[in-house]
Short mmCIF file of C-alpha atoms in Angstrom, two decimals:
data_model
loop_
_atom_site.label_atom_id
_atom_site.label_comp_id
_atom_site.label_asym_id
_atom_site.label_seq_id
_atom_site.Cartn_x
_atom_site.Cartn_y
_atom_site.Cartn_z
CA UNK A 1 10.87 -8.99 -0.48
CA UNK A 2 9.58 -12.42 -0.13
CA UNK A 3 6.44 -11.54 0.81
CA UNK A 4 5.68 -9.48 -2.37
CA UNK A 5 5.55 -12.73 -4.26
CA UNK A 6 3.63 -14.64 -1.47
CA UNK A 7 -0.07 -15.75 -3.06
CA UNK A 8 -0.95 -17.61 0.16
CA UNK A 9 -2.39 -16.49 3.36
CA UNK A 10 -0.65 -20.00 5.11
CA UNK A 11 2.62 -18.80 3.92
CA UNK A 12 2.34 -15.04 4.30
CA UNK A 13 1.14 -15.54 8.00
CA UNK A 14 4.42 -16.96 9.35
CA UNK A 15 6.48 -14.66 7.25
CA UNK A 16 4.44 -11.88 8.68
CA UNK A 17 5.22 -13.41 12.03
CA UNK A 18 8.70 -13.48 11.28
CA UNK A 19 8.63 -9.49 10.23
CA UNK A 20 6.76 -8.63 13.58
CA UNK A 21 9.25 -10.47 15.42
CA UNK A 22 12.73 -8.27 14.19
CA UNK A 23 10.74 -5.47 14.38
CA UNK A 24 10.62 -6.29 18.10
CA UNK A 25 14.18 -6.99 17.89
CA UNK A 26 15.00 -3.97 16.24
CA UNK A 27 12.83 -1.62 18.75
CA UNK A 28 14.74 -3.50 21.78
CA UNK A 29 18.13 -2.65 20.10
CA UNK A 30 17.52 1.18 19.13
CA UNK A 31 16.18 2.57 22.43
CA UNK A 32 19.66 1.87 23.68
CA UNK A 33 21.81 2.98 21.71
CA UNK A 34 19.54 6.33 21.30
CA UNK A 35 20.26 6.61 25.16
CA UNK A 36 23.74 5.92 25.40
CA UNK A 37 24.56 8.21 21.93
CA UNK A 38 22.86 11.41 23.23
CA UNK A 39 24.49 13.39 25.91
CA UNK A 40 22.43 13.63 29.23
CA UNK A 41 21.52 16.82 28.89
CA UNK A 42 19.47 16.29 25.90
CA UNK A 43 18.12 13.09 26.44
CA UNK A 44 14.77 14.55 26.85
CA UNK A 45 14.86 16.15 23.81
CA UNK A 46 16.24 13.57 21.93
CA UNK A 47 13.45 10.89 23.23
CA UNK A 48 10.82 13.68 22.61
CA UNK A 49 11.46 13.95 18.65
CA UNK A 50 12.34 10.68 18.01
CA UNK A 51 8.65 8.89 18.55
CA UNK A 52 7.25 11.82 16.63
CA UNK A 53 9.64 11.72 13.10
CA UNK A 54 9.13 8.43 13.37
CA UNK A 55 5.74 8.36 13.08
CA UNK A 56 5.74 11.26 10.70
CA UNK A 57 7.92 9.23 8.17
CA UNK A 58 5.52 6.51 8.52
CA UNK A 59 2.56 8.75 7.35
CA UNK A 60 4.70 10.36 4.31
CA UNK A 61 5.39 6.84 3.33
CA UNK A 62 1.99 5.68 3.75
CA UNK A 63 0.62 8.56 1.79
CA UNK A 64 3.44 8.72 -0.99
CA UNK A 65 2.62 5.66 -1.80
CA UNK A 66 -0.82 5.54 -1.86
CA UNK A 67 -0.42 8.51 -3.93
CA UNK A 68 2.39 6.56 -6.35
CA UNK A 69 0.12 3.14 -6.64
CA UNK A 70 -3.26 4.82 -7.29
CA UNK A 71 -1.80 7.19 -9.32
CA UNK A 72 1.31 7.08 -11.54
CA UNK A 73 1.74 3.26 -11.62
CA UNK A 74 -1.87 2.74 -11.92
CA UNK A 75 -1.50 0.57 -15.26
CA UNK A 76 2.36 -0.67 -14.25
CA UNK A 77 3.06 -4.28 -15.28
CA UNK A 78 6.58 -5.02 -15.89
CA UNK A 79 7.93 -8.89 -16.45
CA UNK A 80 11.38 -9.73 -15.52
CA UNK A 81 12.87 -13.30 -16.62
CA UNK A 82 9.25 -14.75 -16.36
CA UNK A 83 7.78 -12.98 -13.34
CA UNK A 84 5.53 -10.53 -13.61
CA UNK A 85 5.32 -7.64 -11.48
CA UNK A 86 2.50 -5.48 -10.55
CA UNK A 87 2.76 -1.93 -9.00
CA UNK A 88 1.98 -3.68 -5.50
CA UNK A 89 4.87 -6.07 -5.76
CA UNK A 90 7.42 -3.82 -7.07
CA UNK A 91 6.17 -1.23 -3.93
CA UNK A 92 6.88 -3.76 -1.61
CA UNK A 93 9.94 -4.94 -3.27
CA UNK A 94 11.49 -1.36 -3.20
CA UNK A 95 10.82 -1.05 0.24
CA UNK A 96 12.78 -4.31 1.33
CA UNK A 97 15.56 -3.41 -1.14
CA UNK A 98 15.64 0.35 1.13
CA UNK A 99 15.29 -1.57 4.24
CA UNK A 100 18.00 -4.36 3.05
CA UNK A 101 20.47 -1.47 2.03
CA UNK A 102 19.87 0.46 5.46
CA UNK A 103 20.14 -2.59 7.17
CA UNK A 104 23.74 -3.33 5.71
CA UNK A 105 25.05 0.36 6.14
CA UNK A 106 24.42 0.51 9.77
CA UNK A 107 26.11 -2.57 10.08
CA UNK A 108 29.33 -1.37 8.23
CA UNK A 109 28.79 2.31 10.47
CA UNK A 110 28.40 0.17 13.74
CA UNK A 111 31.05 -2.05 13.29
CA UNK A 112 33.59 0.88 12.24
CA UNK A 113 32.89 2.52 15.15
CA UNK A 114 33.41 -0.43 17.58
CA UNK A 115 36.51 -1.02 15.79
CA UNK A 116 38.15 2.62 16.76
CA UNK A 117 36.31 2.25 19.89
CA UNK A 118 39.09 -1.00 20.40
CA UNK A 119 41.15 0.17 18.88
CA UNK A 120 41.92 3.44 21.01
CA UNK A 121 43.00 5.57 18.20
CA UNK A 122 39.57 7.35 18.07
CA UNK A 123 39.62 7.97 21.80
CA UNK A 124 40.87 11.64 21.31
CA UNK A 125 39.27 11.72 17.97
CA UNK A 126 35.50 10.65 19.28
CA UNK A 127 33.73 12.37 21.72
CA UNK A 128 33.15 10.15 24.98
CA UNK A 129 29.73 9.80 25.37
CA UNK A 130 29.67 8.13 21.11
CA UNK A 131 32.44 5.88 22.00
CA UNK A 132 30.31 5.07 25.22
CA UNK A 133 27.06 4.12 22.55
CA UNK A 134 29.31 1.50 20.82
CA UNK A 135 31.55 0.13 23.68
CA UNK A 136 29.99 0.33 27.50
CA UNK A 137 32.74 2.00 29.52
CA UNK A 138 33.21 -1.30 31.52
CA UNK A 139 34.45 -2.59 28.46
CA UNK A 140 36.53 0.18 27.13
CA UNK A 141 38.30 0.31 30.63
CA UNK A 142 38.52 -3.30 30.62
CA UNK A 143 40.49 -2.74 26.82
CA UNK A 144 42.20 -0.03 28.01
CA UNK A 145 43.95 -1.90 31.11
CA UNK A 146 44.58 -5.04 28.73
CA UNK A 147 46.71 -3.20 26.62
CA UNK A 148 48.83 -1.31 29.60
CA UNK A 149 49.29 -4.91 30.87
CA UNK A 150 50.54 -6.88 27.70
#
């Protein structure tokens, strides 16, 4: 979202920098948890379509919005409490407001599920090898005995 507004290479090079660098972070963190969420036996399959939708939303987006900014907001100007937005800015202010609001959901997800994971309610409820994605069985056994021994 910040970058939308940036008017200066010197500025927009370090935030671009900083953009490149939680995408790494983000990569590192999702091949993980796509392995330990999917059951062995369709790991393969699982790996297999996952590079391939990704890269097929990336073209949609890429062409929807081509298609939106050459097209249907070709004369959009809009001015909000002084700023002034152009179909460029608002494009790449909607996309961090989607990736902001996706951010914050799997958060909330994540964090539910580690809590049943502790909690041991959801360990009939959840199958093992979900509960295994948010807490490493080392850990859940490690729960598990603290509990029979307090």
């Amino acid at each position: 979202m910040v970058y939308a507004r940036l008017d200066s290479l010197w500025i927009a090079v370090p935030v671009i920098a900083l953009i490149g660098v939680s995408l790494g972070a983000i990569n590192s963190a999702l091949s993980p948890i796509l392995l330990r969420a999917t059951p062995r036996e369709y790991l393969g399959r699982a790996i297999s379509t996952f590079a391939p939708v990704q890269q097929l939303a990336s073209l949609t987006s890429a062409i929807g919005v081509g298609w939106l900014v050459s097209t249907a907001w070709r004369n959009f100007h809009h001015q909000v409490a002084g700023v002034r937005f152009g179909r460029i800015d608002t494009v790449y202010l909607i996309g961090g407001f989607a990736i902001l609001l996706s951010s914050v959901l799997a958060l909330a997800v994540l964090r539910r599920a580690e809590a049943e994971a502790r909690s041991g309610e959801a360990r009939e409820a959840v199958p093992a090898h979900l509960l295994e994605a948010v807490v490493p069985q080392d850990r859940a056994a490690q729960h598990g005995s603290d509990a029979a021994t307090g």
